[in-house]
PDB file of C-alpha atoms and ligand atoms in Angstrom:
ATOM      1  CA  MET A   1     142.690  99.828  64.612  1.00  0.00           C
ATOM      2  CA  ARG A   2     143.338 103.109  66.194  1.00  0.00           C
ATOM      3  CA  ARG A   3     143.880 106.145  63.790  1.00  0.00           C
ATOM      4  CA  PRO A   4     147.170 107.850  64.690  1.00  0.00           C
ATOM      5  CA  PHE A   5     146.559 111.540  65.984  1.00  0.00           C
ATOM      6  CA  VAL A   6     149.133 114.359  66.271  1.00  0.00           C
ATOM      7  CA  ALA A   7     148.141 117.656  67.782  1.00  0.00           C
ATOM      8  CA  GLY A   8     150.208 120.731  68.141  1.00  0.00           C
ATOM      9  CA  ASN A   9     149.962 122.883  71.237  1.00  0.00           C
ATOM     10  CA  TRP A  10     151.096 126.296  70.277  1.00  0.00           C
ATOM     11  CA  LYS A  11     150.773 127.569  73.914  1.00  0.00           C
ATOM     12  CA  MET A  12     151.027 131.321  74.296  1.00  0.00           C
ATOM     13  CA  ASN A  13     153.367 131.871  71.349  1.00  0.00           C
ATOM     14  CA  GLY A  14     153.123 133.720  67.977  1.00  0.00           C
ATOM     15  CA  THR A  15     151.427 136.614  66.487  1.00  0.00           C
ATOM     16  CA  ARG A  16     148.348 137.062  64.534  1.00  0.00           C
ATOM     17  CA  ASP A  17     149.963 136.866  61.093  1.00  0.00           C
ATOM     18  CA  GLY A  18     152.550 134.326  62.281  1.00  0.00           C
ATOM     19  CA  ALA A  19     149.662 132.019  63.466  1.00  0.00           C
ATOM     20  CA  LYS A  20     148.008 132.356  60.187  1.00  0.00           C
ATOM     21  CA  ARG A  21     151.299 131.594  58.488  1.00  0.00           C
ATOM     22  CA  LEU A  22     152.030 128.578  60.383  1.00  0.00           C
ATOM     23  CA  ALA A  23     148.540 127.149  59.982  1.00  0.00           C
ATOM     24  CA  ALA A  24     148.917 127.415  56.316  1.00  0.00           C
ATOM     25  CA  GLY A  25     152.268 125.832  56.258  1.00  0.00           C
ATOM     26  CA  VAL A  26     151.053 122.952  58.185  1.00  0.00           C
ATOM     27  CA  ALA A  27     147.981 122.499  56.085  1.00  0.00           C
ATOM     28  CA  GLU A  28     150.206 122.514  52.965  1.00  0.00           C
ATOM     29  CA  GLY A  29     152.754 120.255  54.535  1.00  0.00           C
ATOM     30  CA  VAL A  30     150.212 117.487  55.406  1.00  0.00           C
ATOM     31  CA  SER A  31     147.822 117.895  52.415  1.00  0.00           C
ATOM     32  CA  GLY A  32     147.446 114.528  50.926  1.00  0.00           C
ATOM     33  CA  LEU A  33     148.818 112.682  53.915  1.00  0.00           C
ATOM     34  CA  GLU A  34     146.763 109.703  54.718  1.00  0.00           C
ATOM     35  CA  GLY A  35     146.518 107.556  57.832  1.00  0.00           C
ATOM     36  CA  VAL A  36     146.830 110.287  60.525  1.00  0.00           C
ATOM     37  CA  ASP A  37     144.494 112.889  62.082  1.00  0.00           C
ATOM     38  CA  VAL A  38     146.232 116.301  62.563  1.00  0.00           C
ATOM     39  CA  ALA A  39     145.189 119.160  64.709  1.00  0.00           C
ATOM     40  CA  VAL A  40     146.676 122.538  65.955  1.00  0.00           C
ATOM     41  CA  CYS A  41     145.673 124.372  69.172  1.00  0.00           C
ATOM     42  CA  PRO A  42     146.362 127.923  68.809  1.00  0.00           C
ATOM     43  CA  PRO A  43     145.904 130.658  71.580  1.00  0.00           C
ATOM     44  CA  TYR A  44     142.072 131.674  71.831  1.00  0.00           C
ATOM     45  CA  VAL A  45     142.345 134.865  70.069  1.00  0.00           C
ATOM     46  CA  PHE A  46     144.013 133.344  67.000  1.00  0.00           C
ATOM     47  CA  ILE A  47     141.326 130.610  66.684  1.00  0.00           C
ATOM     48  CA  PRO A  48     138.905 132.304  64.403  1.00  0.00           C
ATOM     49  CA  GLU A  49     141.490 133.200  61.754  1.00  0.00           C
ATOM     50  CA  VAL A  50     143.387 129.894  62.090  1.00  0.00           C
ATOM     51  CA  ALA A  51     140.011 128.064  61.689  1.00  0.00           C
ATOM     52  CA  GLN A  52     139.358 130.046  58.511  1.00  0.00           C
ATOM     53  CA  VAL A  53     142.872 129.241  57.078  1.00  0.00           C
ATOM     54  CA  LEU A  54     142.212 125.687  57.900  1.00  0.00           C
ATOM     55  CA  GLU A  55     138.882 125.281  56.477  1.00  0.00           C
ATOM     56  CA  GLY A  56     138.599 122.537  53.942  1.00  0.00           C
ATOM     57  CA  THR A  57     142.112 121.153  54.823  1.00  0.00           C
ATOM     58  CA  LYS A  58     142.870 118.030  56.877  1.00  0.00           C
ATOM     59  CA  VAL A  59     144.132 119.999  59.817  1.00  0.00           C
ATOM     60  CA  ALA A  60     141.457 120.332  62.690  1.00  0.00           C
ATOM     61  CA  VAL A  61     141.464 123.106  65.272  1.00  0.00           C
ATOM     62  CA  GLY A  62     141.565 122.814  68.999  1.00  0.00           C
ATOM     63  CA  ALA A  63     141.670 125.032  71.913  1.00  0.00           C
ATOM     64  CA  GLN A  64     144.197 124.799  74.876  1.00  0.00           C
ATOM     65  CA  ASP A  65     141.778 125.093  77.679  1.00  0.00           C
ATOM     66  CA  VAL A  66     137.958 125.435  78.236  1.00  0.00           C
ATOM     67  CA  ALA A  67     135.791 126.799  81.181  1.00  0.00           C
ATOM     68  CA  LYS A  68     133.934 124.336  83.271  1.00  0.00           C
ATOM     69  CA  GLU A  69     130.937 126.553  83.098  1.00  0.00           C
ATOM     70  CA  GLN A  70     128.723 127.058  80.085  1.00  0.00           C
ATOM     71  CA  GLN A  71     128.036 130.880  80.342  1.00  0.00           C
ATOM     72  CA  GLY A  72     127.679 133.780  82.779  1.00  0.00           C
ATOM     73  CA  ALA A  73     129.855 135.861  84.988  1.00  0.00           C
ATOM     74  CA  TYR A  74     133.136 134.102  84.763  1.00  0.00           C
ATOM     75  CA  THR A  75     135.469 136.854  83.881  1.00  0.00           C
ATOM     76  CA  GLY A  76     138.211 135.717  81.550  1.00  0.00           C
ATOM     77  CA  GLU A  77     136.746 132.207  80.673  1.00  0.00           C
ATOM     78  CA  VAL A  78     135.964 130.717  77.366  1.00  0.00           C
ATOM     79  CA  SER A  79     133.077 128.162  77.042  1.00  0.00           C
ATOM     80  CA  GLY A  80     133.020 125.070  75.014  1.00  0.00           C
ATOM     81  CA  GLY A  81     130.002 126.413  73.070  1.00  0.00           C
ATOM     82  CA  MET A  82     131.980 129.443  72.256  1.00  0.00           C
ATOM     83  CA  LEU A  83     134.835 127.294  70.835  1.00  0.00           C
ATOM     84  CA  LYS A  84     132.439 125.125  68.812  1.00  0.00           C
ATOM     85  CA  GLU A  85     131.105 128.261  67.120  1.00  0.00           C
ATOM     86  CA  PHE A  86     134.518 128.819  65.691  1.00  0.00           C
ATOM     87  CA  ALA A  87     134.948 125.348  64.537  1.00  0.00           C
ATOM     88  CA  CYS A  88     136.964 123.823  67.154  1.00  0.00           C
ATOM     89  CA  ARG A  89     137.044 120.087  67.356  1.00  0.00           C
ATOM     90  CA  TYR A  90     139.304 119.300  70.259  1.00  0.00           C
ATOM     91  CA  VAL A  91     140.164 120.935  73.500  1.00  0.00           C
ATOM     92  CA  ILE A  92     143.183 120.132  75.841  1.00  0.00           C
ATOM     93  CA  VAL A  93     142.167 119.687  79.360  1.00  0.00           C
ATOM     94  CA  GLY A  94     144.511 119.171  82.363  1.00  0.00           C
ATOM     95  CA  HIS A  95     147.738 120.239  80.849  1.00  0.00           C
ATOM     96  CA  SER A  96     150.530 120.278  83.336  1.00  0.00           C
ATOM     97  CA  GLU A  97     151.021 123.887  82.961  1.00  0.00           C
ATOM     98  CA  ARG A  98     147.515 124.593  83.865  1.00  0.00           C
ATOM     99  CA  ARG A  99     147.773 122.217  86.861  1.00  0.00           C
ATOM    100  CA  GLU A 100     151.128 123.823  87.955  1.00  0.00           C
ATOM    101  CA  TYR A 101     150.661 127.536  87.199  1.00  0.00           C
ATOM    102  CA  TYR A 102     146.802 127.895  87.410  1.00  0.00           C
ATOM    103  CA  CYS A 103     146.104 125.658  90.399  1.00  0.00           C
ATOM    104  CA  GLU A 104     144.023 123.192  88.367  1.00  0.00           C
ATOM    105  CA  ASP A 105     143.419 119.995  90.399  1.00  0.00           C
ATOM    106  CA  ASP A 106     142.049 116.710  89.376  1.00  0.00           C
ATOM    107  CA  ALA A 107     138.373 117.556  90.295  1.00  0.00           C
ATOM    108  CA  LEU A 108     138.458 120.775  88.147  1.00  0.00           C
ATOM    109  CA  VAL A 109     140.091 118.868  85.335  1.00  0.00           C
ATOM    110  CA  ALA A 110     137.329 116.326  85.489  1.00  0.00           C
ATOM    111  CA  GLU A 111     134.740 119.219  85.341  1.00  0.00           C
ATOM    112  CA  LYS A 112     136.562 120.685  82.297  1.00  0.00           C
ATOM    113  CA  PHE A 113     136.511 117.233  80.568  1.00  0.00           C
ATOM    114  CA  ALA A 114     132.570 116.978  81.142  1.00  0.00           C
ATOM    115  CA  SER A 115     132.182 120.565  79.909  1.00  0.00           C
ATOM    116  CA  ALA A 116     134.018 119.984  76.806  1.00  0.00           C
ATOM    117  CA  GLN A 117     132.026 116.861  75.940  1.00  0.00           C
ATOM    118  CA  ARG A 118     128.605 118.702  76.891  1.00  0.00           C
ATOM    119  CA  ASP A 119     129.588 120.989  74.133  1.00  0.00           C
ATOM    120  CA  GLY A 120     130.526 118.531  71.639  1.00  0.00           C
ATOM    121  CA  LEU A 121     134.251 119.071  71.820  1.00  0.00           C
ATOM    122  CA  LEU A 122     136.728 115.972  72.122  1.00  0.00           C
ATOM    123  CA  PRO A 123     138.756 116.431  75.160  1.00  0.00           C
ATOM    124  CA  ILE A 124     142.421 115.761  74.965  1.00  0.00           C
ATOM    125  CA  LEU A 125     143.076 114.835  78.783  1.00  0.00           C
ATOM    126  CA  CYS A 126     146.683 115.225  79.702  1.00  0.00           C
ATOM    127  CA  VAL A 127     148.221 113.132  82.579  1.00  0.00           C
ATOM    128  CA  GLY A 128     151.696 112.767  83.729  1.00  0.00           C
ATOM    129  CA  GLU A 129     154.021 112.508  86.514  1.00  0.00           C
ATOM    130  CA  LYS A 130     156.662 114.988  87.944  1.00  0.00           C
ATOM    131  CA  LEU A 131     160.209 114.101  88.286  1.00  0.00           C
ATOM    132  CA  GLU A 132     160.038 113.679  91.891  1.00  0.00           C
ATOM    133  CA  ASP A 133     157.085 111.323  91.346  1.00  0.00           C
ATOM    134  CA  ARG A 134     158.994 109.262  88.985  1.00  0.00           C
ATOM    135  CA  GLU A 135     162.112 108.987  91.171  1.00  0.00           C
ATOM    136  CA  ALA A 136     160.047 108.011  94.090  1.00  0.00           C
ATOM    137  CA  GLY A 137     158.385 105.242  92.070  1.00  0.00           C
ATOM    138  CA  ARG A 138     154.878 106.910  92.308  1.00  0.00           C
ATOM    139  CA  THR A 139     154.371 107.404  88.383  1.00  0.00           C
ATOM    140  CA  GLU A 140     151.480 104.899  88.382  1.00  0.00           C
ATOM    141  CA  ASP A 141     149.894 106.244  91.552  1.00  0.00           C
ATOM    142  CA  VAL A 142     149.940 109.783  89.977  1.00  0.00           C
ATOM    143  CA  VAL A 143     148.523 108.824  86.671  1.00  0.00           C
ATOM    144  CA  ARG A 144     145.968 106.473  88.224  1.00  0.00           C
ATOM    145  CA  ASP A 145     144.721 109.292  90.524  1.00  0.00           C
ATOM    146  CA  GLN A 146     144.402 111.687  87.521  1.00  0.00           C
ATOM    147  CA  LEU A 147     142.586 109.301  85.290  1.00  0.00           C
ATOM    148  CA  GLU A 148     140.261 108.002  88.247  1.00  0.00           C
ATOM    149  CA  ALA A 149     139.181 111.508  88.917  1.00  0.00           C
ATOM    150  CA  VAL A 150     137.876 111.786  85.246  1.00  0.00           C
ATOM    151  CA  LEU A 151     136.566 108.200  85.443  1.00  0.00           C
ATOM    152  CA  ASP A 152     134.666 108.714  88.557  1.00  0.00           C
ATOM    153  CA  ARG A 153     133.044 112.048  87.305  1.00  0.00           C
ATOM    154  CA  ASN A 154     132.344 110.935  83.799  1.00  0.00           C
ATOM    155  CA  GLY A 155     132.235 107.273  83.566  1.00  0.00           C
ATOM    156  CA  ILE A 156     134.069 105.017  81.244  1.00  0.00           C
ATOM    157  CA  SER A 157     131.860 105.480  78.186  1.00  0.00           C
ATOM    158  CA  ALA A 158     133.079 109.114  78.184  1.00  0.00           C
ATOM    159  CA  PHE A 159     136.420 107.808  76.949  1.00  0.00           C
ATOM    160  CA  ALA A 160     134.980 106.735  73.826  1.00  0.00           C
ATOM    161  CA  GLU A 161     134.787 110.253  72.643  1.00  0.00           C
ATOM    162  CA  ALA A 162     138.085 111.481  74.170  1.00  0.00           C
ATOM    163  CA  VAL A 163     141.754 111.362  73.704  1.00  0.00           C
ATOM    164  CA  ILE A 164     144.357 110.974  76.386  1.00  0.00           C
ATOM    165  CA  ALA A 165     147.779 112.451  76.451  1.00  0.00           C
ATOM    166  CA  TYR A 166     150.523 110.960  78.499  1.00  0.00           C
ATOM    167  CA  GLU A 167     153.037 113.755  79.248  1.00  0.00           C
ATOM    168  CA  PRO A 168     155.607 113.249  81.879  1.00  0.00           C
ATOM    169  CA  VAL A 169     156.129 116.695  83.402  1.00  0.00           C
ATOM    170  CA  TRP A 170     159.921 116.292  83.383  1.00  0.00           C
ATOM    171  CA  ALA A 171     159.854 115.959  79.645  1.00  0.00           C
ATOM    172  CA  ILE A 172     157.809 119.009  78.679  1.00  0.00           C
ATOM    173  CA  GLY A 173     159.657 121.645  77.076  1.00  0.00           C
ATOM    174  CA  THR A 174     162.996 120.254  78.613  1.00  0.00           C
ATOM    175  CA  GLY A 175     164.516 118.561  75.745  1.00  0.00           C
ATOM    176  CA  ARG A 176     164.369 115.323  77.819  1.00  0.00           C
ATOM    177  CA  THR A 177     162.258 112.757  76.043  1.00  0.00           C
ATOM    178  CA  ALA A 178     160.898 109.667  77.896  1.00  0.00           C
ATOM    179  CA  THR A 179     162.415 106.534  76.117  1.00  0.00           C
ATOM    180  CA  PRO A 180     160.177 104.631  73.913  1.00  0.00           C
ATOM    181  CA  ASP A 181     160.072 101.914  76.568  1.00  0.00           C
ATOM    182  CA  GLN A 182     159.336 104.350  79.581  1.00  0.00           C
ATOM    183  CA  ALA A 183     156.534 105.845  77.453  1.00  0.00           C
ATOM    184  CA  GLN A 184     155.112 102.618  76.315  1.00  0.00           C
ATOM    185  CA  GLU A 185     154.989 101.341  79.953  1.00  0.00           C
ATOM    186  CA  VAL A 186     152.889 104.100  81.133  1.00  0.00           C
ATOM    187  CA  HIS A 187     150.649 103.973  77.990  1.00  0.00           C
ATOM    188  CA  ARG A 188     150.039 100.338  78.630  1.00  0.00           C
ATOM    189  CA  PHE A 189     149.268 101.018  82.273  1.00  0.00           C
ATOM    190  CA  ILE A 190     146.762 103.545  81.210  1.00  0.00           C
ATOM    191  CA  ARG A 191     145.175 101.252  78.614  1.00  0.00           C
ATOM    192  CA  ASP A 192     144.971  98.438  81.260  1.00  0.00           C
ATOM    193  CA  LEU A 193     143.444 100.710  83.857  1.00  0.00           C
ATOM    194  CA  LEU A 194     140.673 101.649  81.448  1.00  0.00           C
ATOM    195  CA  SER A 195     140.270  97.962  80.310  1.00  0.00           C
ATOM    196  CA  ALA A 196     139.322  96.886  83.784  1.00  0.00           C
ATOM    197  CA  ALA A 197     136.221  99.185  83.257  1.00  0.00           C
ATOM    198  CA  ASP A 198     135.552  98.447  79.683  1.00  0.00           C
ATOM    199  CA  ALA A 199     137.985  96.599  77.394  1.00  0.00           C
ATOM    200  CA  GLU A 200     136.443  97.995  74.200  1.00  0.00           C
ATOM    201  CA  VAL A 201     136.660 101.556  75.077  1.00  0.00           C
ATOM    202  CA  ALA A 202     140.189 101.054  76.296  1.00  0.00           C
ATOM    203  CA  ALA A 203     141.175  99.278  73.043  1.00  0.00           C
ATOM    204  CA  GLY A 204     139.695 102.042  71.023  1.00  0.00           C
ATOM    205  CA  VAL A 205     141.005 105.191  73.030  1.00  0.00           C
ATOM    206  CA  ARG A 206     143.931 107.024  71.429  1.00  0.00           C
ATOM    207  CA  ILE A 207     146.804 107.644  73.868  1.00  0.00           C
ATOM    208  CA  LEU A 208     149.248 110.253  72.577  1.00  0.00           C
ATOM    209  CA  TYR A 209     152.618 110.830  74.033  1.00  0.00           C
ATOM    210  CA  GLY A 210     153.974 114.341  74.792  1.00  0.00           C
ATOM    211  CA  GLY A 211     157.064 115.761  76.046  1.00  0.00           C
ATOM    212  CA  SER A 212     160.013 116.966  73.695  1.00  0.00           C
ATOM    213  CA  VAL A 213     158.736 115.024  70.857  1.00  0.00           C
ATOM    214  CA  LYS A 214     160.833 116.190  67.659  1.00  0.00           C
ATOM    215  CA  ALA A 215     161.100 115.066  64.144  1.00  0.00           C
ATOM    216  CA  ALA A 216     164.367 113.107  65.198  1.00  0.00           C
ATOM    217  CA  ASN A 217     162.660 111.075  67.885  1.00  0.00           C
ATOM    218  CA  ALA A 218     159.064 110.654  66.704  1.00  0.00           C
ATOM    219  CA  ALA A 219     159.321 107.565  64.728  1.00  0.00           C
ATOM    220  CA  GLU A 220     160.752 105.318  67.511  1.00  0.00           C
ATOM    221  CA  LEU A 221     158.186 106.699  69.950  1.00  0.00           C
ATOM    222  CA  PHE A 222     155.104 106.059  67.492  1.00  0.00           C
ATOM    223  CA  ALA A 223     156.345 102.622  66.772  1.00  0.00           C
ATOM    224  CA  MET A 224     155.316 101.461  70.361  1.00  0.00           C
ATOM    225  CA  PRO A 225     152.154  99.505  70.450  1.00  0.00           C
ATOM    226  CA  ASP A 226     150.204 101.632  72.694  1.00  0.00           C
ATOM    227  CA  ILE A 227     151.471 104.970  71.545  1.00  0.00           C
ATOM    228  CA  ASP A 228     148.961 106.373  68.953  1.00  0.00           C
ATOM    229  CA  GLY A 229     150.587 109.640  68.059  1.00  0.00           C
ATOM    230  CA  GLY A 230     151.793 112.767  69.905  1.00  0.00           C
ATOM    231  CA  LEU A 231     150.933 116.212  71.476  1.00  0.00           C
ATOM    232  CA  ILE A 232     153.632 118.397  70.442  1.00  0.00           C
ATOM    233  CA  GLY A 233     154.662 121.619  71.961  1.00  0.00           C
ATOM    234  CA  GLY A 234     157.615 123.506  70.907  1.00  0.00           C
ATOM    235  CA  ALA A 235     158.283 121.507  67.653  1.00  0.00           C
ATOM    236  CA  SER A 236     154.625 122.327  66.623  1.00  0.00           C
ATOM    237  CA  LEU A 237     155.859 125.934  66.131  1.00  0.00           C
ATOM    238  CA  ASP A 238     158.101 124.864  63.194  1.00  0.00           C
ATOM    239  CA  VAL A 239     156.352 123.771  60.027  1.00  0.00           C
ATOM    240  CA  ALA A 240     159.001 121.417  58.887  1.00  0.00           C
ATOM    241  CA  GLU A 241     159.412 119.754  62.285  1.00  0.00           C
ATOM    242  CA  PHE A 242     155.760 119.403  62.891  1.00  0.00           C
ATOM    243  CA  THR A 243     154.850 118.072  59.396  1.00  0.00           C
ATOM    244  CA  THR A 244     157.627 115.526  59.701  1.00  0.00           C
ATOM    245  CA  ILE A 245     156.289 114.297  63.050  1.00  0.00           C
ATOM    246  CA  CYS A 246     152.873 113.976  61.415  1.00  0.00           C
ATOM    247  CA  ARG A 247     154.398 111.923  58.653  1.00  0.00           C
ATOM    248  CA  SER A 248     156.181 109.651  61.196  1.00  0.00           C
ATOM    249  CA  ALA A 249     152.711 108.858  62.789  1.00  0.00           C
ATOM    250  CA  ALA A 250     150.819 108.098  59.517  1.00  0.00           C
ATOM    251  CA  VAL A 251     150.174 104.406  59.050  1.00  0.00           C
TER     252      VAL A 251
HETATM  253  C1  PEP B   1     153.256 120.151  75.606  1.00  0.00           C
HETATM  254  O1  PEP B   1     153.318 121.327  76.344  1.00  0.00           O
HETATM  255  O2  PEP B   1     152.267 119.515  75.540  1.00  0.00           O
HETATM  256  C2  PEP B   1     154.497 119.598  75.156  1.00  0.00           C
HETATM  257  C3  PEP B   1     154.477 118.179  74.961  1.00  0.00           C
HETATM  258  O3  PEP B   1     155.674 120.389  74.986  1.00  0.00           O
HETATM  259  P1  PEP B   1     157.009 120.047  74.363  1.00  0.00           P
HETATM  260  O4  PEP B   1     156.685 119.146  73.162  1.00  0.00           O
HETATM  261  O5  PEP B   1     157.586 121.478  74.006  1.00  0.00           O
HETATM  262  O6  PEP B   1     157.752 119.237  75.427  1.00  0.00           O
END
């Protein structure tokens, strides 16, 4: 059985003190909660102190991005090895905001996925279609291309040590959530696509849903058979919202 997983993507929000308070609140809110893995992904600069706050708790730390290179003259970049030194376990790769605002294409995302794994991090690979893709009936084509770029570069076995997040771009930060059936349909498609390469890996990989998940809609999404938890943006900045979402995912 797949163990549910809820990860909070704090994006570029908060202050140094606020980040520590938020981390402490989440840790307290989910302490003793069984049957779900929980992580938060703060901005890079807050990671060391957040990791300290979370040490010995059930909440893991992740980053929001990683360089494809391991070290060297790459101004502004942060490597997987550096993240690992600060107790990061996960890293988000291919978030739609990185694809959209920082021109990350499928090939670069596939390299970042490889780089994360090379340094012992678990990538959370984000895929998802834009509204115009969905309206033109191209959802599966877009998601297939995004996944195949990573599959071709890294092989199916790489997905045994990874998490996927299906995040329809039109649902991110918009308050417009995919219906449980809409999300399930794409999650099933992703699992079937991986299954064609390796049924066991496909059955084991956790596929999170992301896109305006809130305490009020989490349970119905997580009840779907191929939805294994959530990647949470806005609602992860609120302790009560986020911990309620974590509780909805626990089995
Ligand atoms: C995200 O950015 O990964 C996300 C899902 O954001 P939100 O929950 O705010 O839609």
